[in-house]
């Protein structure tokens, strides 16, 4: 189906829509009333069919808006359905989660931050608000005074994030629950998986997220367009090139800016180097999760030179801070190119060795093949992206579908596997590493001369989306501007947000030993939010961040005193 | 009186507790250092295993409220007693093989299973879901490899003409024949499982059940388990050396070399494999190892009755 046919399909539901706008060929904005939202969404997802990306909740002045973003990958189109809820007192809309499980989390999130009720949602527990957050306070509503919010007043919220544990005794048999998290040797970050087990078999699985929610979207509303790339690059250390790039592309689209050719190539090189080191990192971690620490150490050793290259190009191993609206901040000096090419040869050789070792190991085959299968149907239903989707035979890749930076000029392949198991995902990632090396090589050889940035004056009012293929999948940013120098809404969707919930399809019925590697197979990255508090059983805060810091400092001073070490002064540092 | 004192000296000083513990901690340092080198790391300093145990001994012992206290506390001591007796017995035979009876291969097999049983008891007394899972895995693992291990020893007993005395078995080198070699390789893997090394660290599996069987143990009790593991690292390879490789009958350095060889083989297997699943491990021991060992037993019987030494 090409773009024209897609437009025809969309006009079939014209009578339910208020407006269809098409500012660019592959950006379509539909508007409808809240009452029609369910039917239109069902049509878009099931009839057309489109891939669900994310929803954005917005507090406009006179109403609430819920934006459903869809993608049509054959033409690289982003189709956004805008619905308005006029009742500000009791905002409510029909939930789309019953037919679209991939929307379950985002509806819970919008409920948390804006207080919009989703009717017929299967599970309305908290997702991102902490358990000590007061009920009825919605942080992203414009009229909420966040200074006045006092979390942890001892009241237990009516919607806790945890599934309540079944009552003890009473003669009924309760399936044992195995806790993976909030801190567990499996995970580098804080998240909590509750596995209900029957012997070695997992019968149910539940997750609690946001132990570390930093409120990036809220912070972003208080920063200028120019400062936001630095903020979003800190969402995640590993995707620190792709988040700013998605944001910057969205803003550039809004302002109608075309960055210089050389900047596009520099962006390509940095994002691909990032993909190489990210995939090597995953291979190492995957090895660790199944107890193969030798692979862990070797993969991370081979990843080091990539980080060194990035440091040489951008000045940082992570958080490169190199893209800005209108181009790049730093150029790649031409004299560095031969060195990078030489290093790439080395990296390729070592990755080849590692790939061979991993793919030829019979025990690894036994351990990963047929494990944690995510079928193609489930991959579509949960709207997964990136290697998780490509491992299940869904050939989507933003770099090819909606080309950005310099990808359209370069020769490379989209790697797919049809099995959908953990092994297939490993193969996809390993082979993609070679494609990335190929891309960087070509980009370096073709690197055009010229400046790397154009001057940007003003960001006009309007709304726009940008998406980029991050190592874990599609990173999606939505930006709305009112013509000022700050966005009025900035929505971020990291790929793990849609990839992680697919564990419901891939883990249940598996062995515990397989669940851990299956959870890890989507390469989860919990780009969440920052809040630190010690909470007792009644959700009462007993120490806040400042007290903890003070206690920690006091203890250090105490230990120093006991050791007789001299007092550390600022001058010494 | 002197006899009793001498026995106590054997059990507690040499070649018993003090000697085995020191040797075991050195062996565990070798395991950690060699693993580190294989993985491009620097590895711990020589005294690190000693520091670890000392530190654990000084830490608070936390016992879960719902745990069965007596069993939970007694289990590590039972395990320690088992491996201590095994190690003392093996070294006594090595040092003075002419002594009438210290113990035969059957006693050794029983003593070898004691630490695993103690671990199962202790962890199941801890009332933790992670430990419960670890316990069930450890039980399945024991049931898996124990049969193979006994079959491997039967091969040796046949090769040595029906001898059960360890002193007599240690005079021969069954690994130089086909059946003996097969039995040795399978026994090596069984020992790998007994030591809880990758690919058979299923009961502890850090990234799955967060050290499973040992999860609720802390402080001095955990230190005792660490000592049990260190002592197993002495006793089990030594047992393999005695049963399959001719023991310390030749020069002392040759005996030490055999022990180090077995240890290095164990470390290499540990570092070149991922962890298998419990069902895969049981299948491996029962079907693959079982078939190999039945073949080995048949070969050994044929070899014995026709006087073909290399079979």
PDB file of N, CA, C and O in Angstrom, chain B residues 207-260:
ATOM      1  N   UNK B 207      21.713 -14.855  38.695  1.00  0.00           N
ATOM      2  CA  UNK B 207      20.819 -13.983  37.928  1.00  0.00           C
ATOM      3  C   UNK B 207      19.400 -14.528  37.829  1.00  0.00           C
ATOM      4  O   UNK B 207      18.541 -13.892  37.267  1.00  0.00           O
ATOM      5  N   UNK B 208      19.154 -15.738  38.365  1.00  0.00           N
ATOM      6  CA  UNK B 208      17.794 -16.267  38.313  1.00  0.00           C
ATOM      7  C   UNK B 208      17.169 -16.268  39.699  1.00  0.00           C
ATOM      8  O   UNK B 208      16.124 -15.675  39.920  1.00  0.00           O
ATOM      9  N   UNK B 209      17.816 -16.966  40.648  1.00  0.00           N
ATOM     10  CA  UNK B 209      17.220 -17.081  41.975  1.00  0.00           C
ATOM     11  C   UNK B 209      18.084 -16.402  43.032  1.00  0.00           C
ATOM     12  O   UNK B 209      17.942 -16.656  44.219  1.00  0.00           O
ATOM     13  N   UNK B 210      18.985 -15.500  42.604  1.00  0.00           N
ATOM     14  CA  UNK B 210      19.776 -14.689  43.539  1.00  0.00           C
ATOM     15  C   UNK B 210      20.442 -15.548  44.613  1.00  0.00           C
ATOM     16  O   UNK B 210      20.168 -15.423  45.782  1.00  0.00           O
ATOM     17  N   UNK B 211      21.305 -16.438  44.192  1.00  0.00           N
ATOM     18  CA  UNK B 211      22.088 -17.375  45.006  1.00  0.00           C
ATOM     19  C   UNK B 211      21.210 -18.372  45.766  1.00  0.00           C
ATOM     20  O   UNK B 211      21.681 -19.016  46.696  1.00  0.00           O
ATOM     21  N   UNK B 212      19.989 -18.524  45.346  1.00  0.00           N
ATOM     22  CA  UNK B 212      19.065 -19.596  45.753  1.00  0.00           C
ATOM     23  C   UNK B 212      19.283 -20.240  47.106  1.00  0.00           C
ATOM     24  O   UNK B 212      18.894 -19.687  48.129  1.00  0.00           O
ATOM     25  N   UNK B 213      19.923 -21.418  47.108  1.00  0.00           N
ATOM     26  CA  UNK B 213      20.059 -22.188  48.343  1.00  0.00           C
ATOM     27  C   UNK B 213      20.741 -21.397  49.455  1.00  0.00           C
ATOM     28  O   UNK B 213      20.460 -21.592  50.630  1.00  0.00           O
ATOM     29  N   UNK B 214      21.662 -20.530  49.105  1.00  0.00           N
ATOM     30  CA  UNK B 214      22.404 -19.809  50.131  1.00  0.00           C
ATOM     31  C   UNK B 214      21.785 -18.458  50.459  1.00  0.00           C
ATOM     32  O   UNK B 214      22.317 -17.696  51.253  1.00  0.00           O
ATOM     33  N   UNK B 215      20.632 -18.149  49.831  1.00  0.00           N
ATOM     34  CA  UNK B 215      20.119 -16.796  49.895  1.00  0.00           C
ATOM     35  C   UNK B 215      19.966 -16.253  51.311  1.00  0.00           C
ATOM     36  O   UNK B 215      20.353 -15.135  51.602  1.00  0.00           O
ATOM     37  N   UNK B 216      19.410 -17.038  52.232  1.00  0.00           N
ATOM     38  CA  UNK B 216      19.101 -16.505  53.562  1.00  0.00           C
ATOM     39  C   UNK B 216      20.285 -16.618  54.520  1.00  0.00           C
ATOM     40  O   UNK B 216      20.203 -16.182  55.655  1.00  0.00           O
ATOM     41  N   UNK B 217      21.363 -17.248  54.095  1.00  0.00           N
ATOM     42  CA  UNK B 217      22.505 -17.397  54.997  1.00  0.00           C
ATOM     43  C   UNK B 217      23.331 -16.128  55.028  1.00  0.00           C
ATOM     44  O   UNK B 217      23.514 -15.462  54.001  1.00  0.00           O
ATOM     45  N   UNK B 218      23.808 -15.778  56.223  1.00  0.00           N
ATOM     46  CA  UNK B 218      24.632 -14.581  56.344  1.00  0.00           C
ATOM     47  C   UNK B 218      25.645 -14.796  57.454  1.00  0.00           C
ATOM     48  O   UNK B 218      25.560 -15.756  58.212  1.00  0.00           O
ATOM     49  N   UNK B 219      26.607 -13.893  57.547  1.00  0.00           N
ATOM     50  CA  UNK B 219      27.577 -13.887  58.632  1.00  0.00           C
ATOM     51  C   UNK B 219      28.326 -15.195  58.787  1.00  0.00           C
ATOM     52  O   UNK B 219      28.740 -15.820  57.819  1.00  0.00           O
ATOM     53  N   UNK B 220      28.459 -15.649  60.031  1.00  0.00           N
ATOM     54  CA  UNK B 220      29.276 -16.823  60.335  1.00  0.00           C
ATOM     55  C   UNK B 220      28.729 -18.079  59.663  1.00  0.00           C
ATOM     56  O   UNK B 220      29.497 -18.919  59.196  1.00  0.00           O
ATOM     57  N   UNK B 221      27.382 -18.186  59.588  1.00  0.00           N
ATOM     58  CA  UNK B 221      26.818 -19.388  58.965  1.00  0.00           C
ATOM     59  C   UNK B 221      27.193 -19.456  57.485  1.00  0.00           C
ATOM     60  O   UNK B 221      27.525 -20.520  56.960  1.00  0.00           O
ATOM     61  N   UNK B 222      27.169 -18.295  56.832  1.00  0.00           N
ATOM     62  CA  UNK B 222      27.573 -18.263  55.424  1.00  0.00           C
ATOM     63  C   UNK B 222      29.057 -18.580  55.306  1.00  0.00           C
ATOM     64  O   UNK B 222      29.493 -19.280  54.381  1.00  0.00           O
ATOM     65  N   UNK B 223      29.840 -18.086  56.295  1.00  0.00           N
ATOM     66  CA  UNK B 223      31.272 -18.368  56.276  1.00  0.00           C
ATOM     67  C   UNK B 223      31.512 -19.869  56.332  1.00  0.00           C
ATOM     68  O   UNK B 223      32.387 -20.397  55.639  1.00  0.00           O
ATOM     69  N   UNK B 224      30.697 -20.578  57.148  1.00  0.00           N
ATOM     70  CA  UNK B 224      30.865 -22.026  57.234  1.00  0.00           C
ATOM     71  C   UNK B 224      30.582 -22.669  55.877  1.00  0.00           C
ATOM     72  O   UNK B 224      31.328 -23.535  55.416  1.00  0.00           O
ATOM     73  N   UNK B 225      29.521 -22.206  55.194  1.00  0.00           N
ATOM     74  CA  UNK B 225      29.250 -22.750  53.861  1.00  0.00           C
ATOM     75  C   UNK B 225      30.405 -22.475  52.911  1.00  0.00           C
ATOM     76  O   UNK B 225      30.760 -23.304  52.083  1.00  0.00           O
ATOM     77  N   UNK B 226      30.987 -21.277  53.019  1.00  0.00           N
ATOM     78  CA  UNK B 226      32.123 -20.949  52.138  1.00  0.00           C
ATOM     79  C   UNK B 226      33.279 -21.915  52.424  1.00  0.00           C
ATOM     80  O   UNK B 226      33.979 -22.358  51.504  1.00  0.00           O
ATOM     81  N   UNK B 227      33.477 -22.226  53.724  1.00  0.00           N
ATOM     82  CA  UNK B 227      34.540 -23.168  54.076  1.00  0.00           C
ATOM     83  C   UNK B 227      34.226 -24.560  53.534  1.00  0.00           C
ATOM     84  O   UNK B 227      35.109 -25.250  53.017  1.00  0.00           O
ATOM     85  N   UNK B 228      32.942 -24.955  53.619  1.00  0.00           N
ATOM     86  CA  UNK B 228      32.566 -26.267  53.084  1.00  0.00           C
ATOM     87  C   UNK B 228      32.908 -26.322  51.601  1.00  0.00           C
ATOM     88  O   UNK B 228      33.509 -27.280  51.113  1.00  0.00           O
ATOM     89  N   UNK B 229      32.544 -25.228  50.875  1.00  0.00           N
ATOM     90  CA  UNK B 229      32.823 -25.218  49.441  1.00  0.00           C
ATOM     91  C   UNK B 229      34.326 -25.287  49.174  1.00  0.00           C
ATOM     92  O   UNK B 229      34.781 -25.993  48.271  1.00  0.00           O
ATOM     93  N   UNK B 230      35.097 -24.546  49.991  1.00  0.00           N
ATOM     94  CA  UNK B 230      36.552 -24.555  49.796  1.00  0.00           C
ATOM     95  C   UNK B 230      37.111 -25.942  50.059  1.00  0.00           C
ATOM     96  O   UNK B 230      37.984 -26.431  49.327  1.00  0.00           O
ATOM     97  N   UNK B 231      36.596 -26.603  51.092  1.00  0.00           N
ATOM     98  CA  UNK B 231      37.123 -27.928  51.425  1.00  0.00           C
ATOM     99  C   UNK B 231      36.716 -28.951  50.377  1.00  0.00           C
ATOM    100  O   UNK B 231      37.483 -29.888  50.084  1.00  0.00           O
ATOM    101  N   UNK B 232      35.517 -28.792  49.822  1.00  0.00           N
ATOM    102  CA  UNK B 232      35.106 -29.679  48.732  1.00  0.00           C
ATOM    103  C   UNK B 232      36.070 -29.551  47.560  1.00  0.00           C
ATOM    104  O   UNK B 232      36.334 -30.505  46.838  1.00  0.00           O
ATOM    105  N   UNK B 233      36.579 -28.340  47.402  1.00  0.00           N
ATOM    106  CA  UNK B 233      37.490 -28.067  46.293  1.00  0.00           C
ATOM    107  C   UNK B 233      38.810 -28.822  46.490  1.00  0.00           C
ATOM    108  O   UNK B 233      39.562 -29.032  45.546  1.00  0.00           O
ATOM    109  N   UNK B 234      39.091 -29.224  47.723  1.00  0.00           N
ATOM    110  CA  UNK B 234      40.259 -30.059  47.990  1.00  0.00           C
ATOM    111  C   UNK B 234      39.883 -31.526  47.852  1.00  0.00           C
ATOM    112  O   UNK B 234      40.532 -32.285  47.139  1.00  0.00           O
ATOM    113  N   UNK B 235      38.789 -31.890  48.527  1.00  0.00           N
ATOM    114  CA  UNK B 235      38.473 -33.307  48.665  1.00  0.00           C
ATOM    115  C   UNK B 235      38.046 -33.954  47.350  1.00  0.00           C
ATOM    116  O   UNK B 235      38.502 -35.043  47.022  1.00  0.00           O
ATOM    117  N   UNK B 236      37.171 -33.249  46.596  1.00  0.00           N
ATOM    118  CA  UNK B 236      36.615 -33.910  45.408  1.00  0.00           C
ATOM    119  C   UNK B 236      37.655 -34.142  44.313  1.00  0.00           C
ATOM    120  O   UNK B 236      37.760 -35.257  43.791  1.00  0.00           O
ATOM    121  N   UNK B 237      38.448 -33.117  43.925  1.00  0.00           N
ATOM    122  CA  UNK B 237      39.487 -33.411  42.927  1.00  0.00           C
ATOM    123  C   UNK B 237      40.482 -34.454  43.422  1.00  0.00           C
ATOM    124  O   UNK B 237      40.912 -35.322  42.659  1.00  0.00           O
ATOM    125  N   UNK B 238      40.794 -34.407  44.745  1.00  0.00           N
ATOM    126  CA  UNK B 238      41.724 -35.402  45.291  1.00  0.00           C
ATOM    127  C   UNK B 238      41.145 -36.808  45.130  1.00  0.00           C
ATOM    128  O   UNK B 238      41.850 -37.750  44.757  1.00  0.00           O
ATOM    129  N   UNK B 239      39.846 -36.913  45.373  1.00  0.00           N
ATOM    130  CA  UNK B 239      39.182 -38.207  45.239  1.00  0.00           C
ATOM    131  C   UNK B 239      39.281 -38.714  43.802  1.00  0.00           C
ATOM    132  O   UNK B 239      39.594 -39.866  43.541  1.00  0.00           O
ATOM    133  N   UNK B 240      39.055 -37.801  42.847  1.00  0.00           N
ATOM    134  CA  UNK B 240      39.182 -38.188  41.435  1.00  0.00           C
ATOM    135  C   UNK B 240      40.601 -38.651  41.137  1.00  0.00           C
ATOM    136  O   UNK B 240      40.817 -39.646  40.447  1.00  0.00           O
ATOM    137  N   UNK B 241      41.590 -37.904  41.669  1.00  0.00           N
ATOM    138  CA  UNK B 241      42.983 -38.250  41.420  1.00  0.00           C
ATOM    139  C   UNK B 241      43.277 -39.642  41.967  1.00  0.00           C
ATOM    140  O   UNK B 241      43.921 -40.473  41.314  1.00  0.00           O
ATOM    141  N   UNK B 242      42.752 -39.926  43.172  1.00  0.00           N
ATOM    142  CA  UNK B 242      43.034 -41.223  43.783  1.00  0.00           C
ATOM    143  C   UNK B 242      42.356 -42.354  43.025  1.00  0.00           C
ATOM    144  O   UNK B 242      42.942 -43.409  42.805  1.00  0.00           O
ATOM    145  N   UNK B 243      41.104 -42.135  42.639  1.00  0.00           N
ATOM    146  CA  UNK B 243      40.329 -43.235  42.061  1.00  0.00           C
ATOM    147  C   UNK B 243      40.716 -43.497  40.598  1.00  0.00           C
ATOM    148  O   UNK B 243      40.839 -44.628  40.166  1.00  0.00           O
ATOM    149  N   UNK B 244      40.944 -42.417  39.866  1.00  0.00           N
ATOM    150  CA  UNK B 244      41.157 -42.605  38.418  1.00  0.00           C
ATOM    151  C   UNK B 244      42.602 -42.454  37.972  1.00  0.00           C
ATOM    152  O   UNK B 244      43.012 -43.023  36.994  1.00  0.00           O
ATOM    153  N   UNK B 245      43.369 -41.584  38.657  1.00  0.00           N
ATOM    154  CA  UNK B 245      44.678 -41.217  38.107  1.00  0.00           C
ATOM    155  C   UNK B 245      45.853 -41.788  38.895  1.00  0.00           C
ATOM    156  O   UNK B 245      46.980 -41.335  38.767  1.00  0.00           O
ATOM    157  N   UNK B 246      45.586 -42.757  39.746  1.00  0.00           N
ATOM    158  CA  UNK B 246      46.688 -43.397  40.446  1.00  0.00           C
ATOM    159  C   UNK B 246      47.155 -42.685  41.692  1.00  0.00           C
ATOM    160  O   UNK B 246      48.162 -43.062  42.297  1.00  0.00           O
ATOM    161  N   UNK B 247      46.491 -41.671  42.098  1.00  0.00           N
ATOM    162  CA  UNK B 247      46.772 -41.006  43.371  1.00  0.00           C
ATOM    163  C   UNK B 247      48.182 -40.480  43.499  1.00  0.00           C
ATOM    164  O   UNK B 247      48.820 -40.102  42.511  1.00  0.00           O
ATOM    165  N   UNK B 248      48.663 -40.448  44.734  1.00  0.00           N
ATOM    166  CA  UNK B 248      49.998 -39.923  45.030  1.00  0.00           C
ATOM    167  C   UNK B 248      51.008 -41.053  45.151  1.00  0.00           C
ATOM    168  O   UNK B 248      51.970 -40.959  45.882  1.00  0.00           O
ATOM    169  N   UNK B 249      50.807 -42.139  44.369  1.00  0.00           N
ATOM    170  CA  UNK B 249      51.681 -43.280  44.553  1.00  0.00           C
ATOM    171  C   UNK B 249      53.103 -42.997  44.090  1.00  0.00           C
ATOM    172  O   UNK B 249      54.061 -43.487  44.663  1.00  0.00           O
ATOM    173  N   UNK B 250      53.280 -42.215  43.062  1.00  0.00           N
ATOM    174  CA  UNK B 250      54.617 -41.907  42.562  1.00  0.00           C
ATOM    175  C   UNK B 250      55.259 -40.797  43.364  1.00  0.00           C
ATOM    176  O   UNK B 250      55.115 -40.735  44.590  1.00  0.00           O
ATOM    177  N   UNK B 251      55.932 -39.914  42.662  1.00  0.00           N
ATOM    178  CA  UNK B 251      56.570 -38.790  43.328  1.00  0.00           C
ATOM    179  C   UNK B 251      55.490 -37.816  43.828  1.00  0.00           C
ATOM    180  O   UNK B 251      54.378 -37.785  43.318  1.00  0.00           O
ATOM    181  N   UNK B 252      55.846 -37.028  44.836  1.00  0.00           N
ATOM    182  CA  UNK B 252      54.899 -36.076  45.405  1.00  0.00           C
ATOM    183  C   UNK B 252      54.482 -35.041  44.368  1.00  0.00           C
ATOM    184  O   UNK B 252      53.306 -34.720  44.227  1.00  0.00           O
ATOM    185  N   UNK B 253      55.463 -34.543  43.601  1.00  0.00           N
ATOM    186  CA  UNK B 253      55.140 -33.509  42.607  1.00  0.00           C
ATOM    187  C   UNK B 253      54.181 -34.034  41.541  1.00  0.00           C
ATOM    188  O   UNK B 253      53.322 -33.303  41.050  1.00  0.00           O
ATOM    189  N   UNK B 254      54.309 -35.304  41.223  1.00  0.00           N
ATOM    190  CA  UNK B 254      53.399 -35.890  40.226  1.00  0.00           C
ATOM    191  C   UNK B 254      51.978 -35.882  40.760  1.00  0.00           C
ATOM    192  O   UNK B 254      51.023 -35.569  40.045  1.00  0.00           O
ATOM    193  N   UNK B 255      51.850 -36.215  42.044  1.00  0.00           N
ATOM    194  CA  UNK B 255      50.523 -36.191  42.663  1.00  0.00           C
ATOM    195  C   UNK B 255      49.935 -34.803  42.645  1.00  0.00           C
ATOM    196  O   UNK B 255      48.768 -34.603  42.285  1.00  0.00           O
ATOM    197  N   UNK B 256      50.766 -33.811  43.021  1.00  0.00           N
ATOM    198  CA  UNK B 256      50.290 -32.430  43.026  1.00  0.00           C
ATOM    199  C   UNK B 256      49.909 -32.014  41.616  1.00  0.00           C
ATOM    200  O   UNK B 256      48.874 -31.376  41.398  1.00  0.00           O
ATOM    201  N   UNK B 257      50.720 -32.409  40.640  1.00  0.00           N
ATOM    202  CA  UNK B 257      50.436 -32.049  39.246  1.00  0.00           C
ATOM    203  C   UNK B 257      49.097 -32.613  38.811  1.00  0.00           C
ATOM    204  O   UNK B 257      48.312 -31.946  38.141  1.00  0.00           O
ATOM    205  N   UNK B 258      48.802 -33.880  39.232  1.00  0.00           N
ATOM    206  CA  UNK B 258      47.516 -34.485  38.862  1.00  0.00           C
ATOM    207  C   UNK B 258      46.367 -33.687  39.466  1.00  0.00           C
ATOM    208  O   UNK B 258      45.355 -33.438  38.811  1.00  0.00           O
ATOM    209  N   UNK B 259      46.540 -33.287  40.736  1.00  0.00           N
ATOM    210  CA  UNK B 259      45.481 -32.517  41.403  1.00  0.00           C
ATOM    211  C   UNK B 259      45.240 -31.198  40.671  1.00  0.00           C
ATOM    212  O   UNK B 259      44.100 -30.819  40.389  1.00  0.00           O
ATOM    213  N   UNK B 260      46.349 -30.497  40.354  1.00  0.00           N
ATOM    214  CA  UNK B 260      46.221 -29.204  39.663  1.00  0.00           C
ATOM    215  C   UNK B 260      45.578 -29.396  38.292  1.00  0.00           C
ATOM    216  O   UNK B 260      44.732 -28.603  37.869  1.00  0.00           O
TER     217      UNK B 260
END
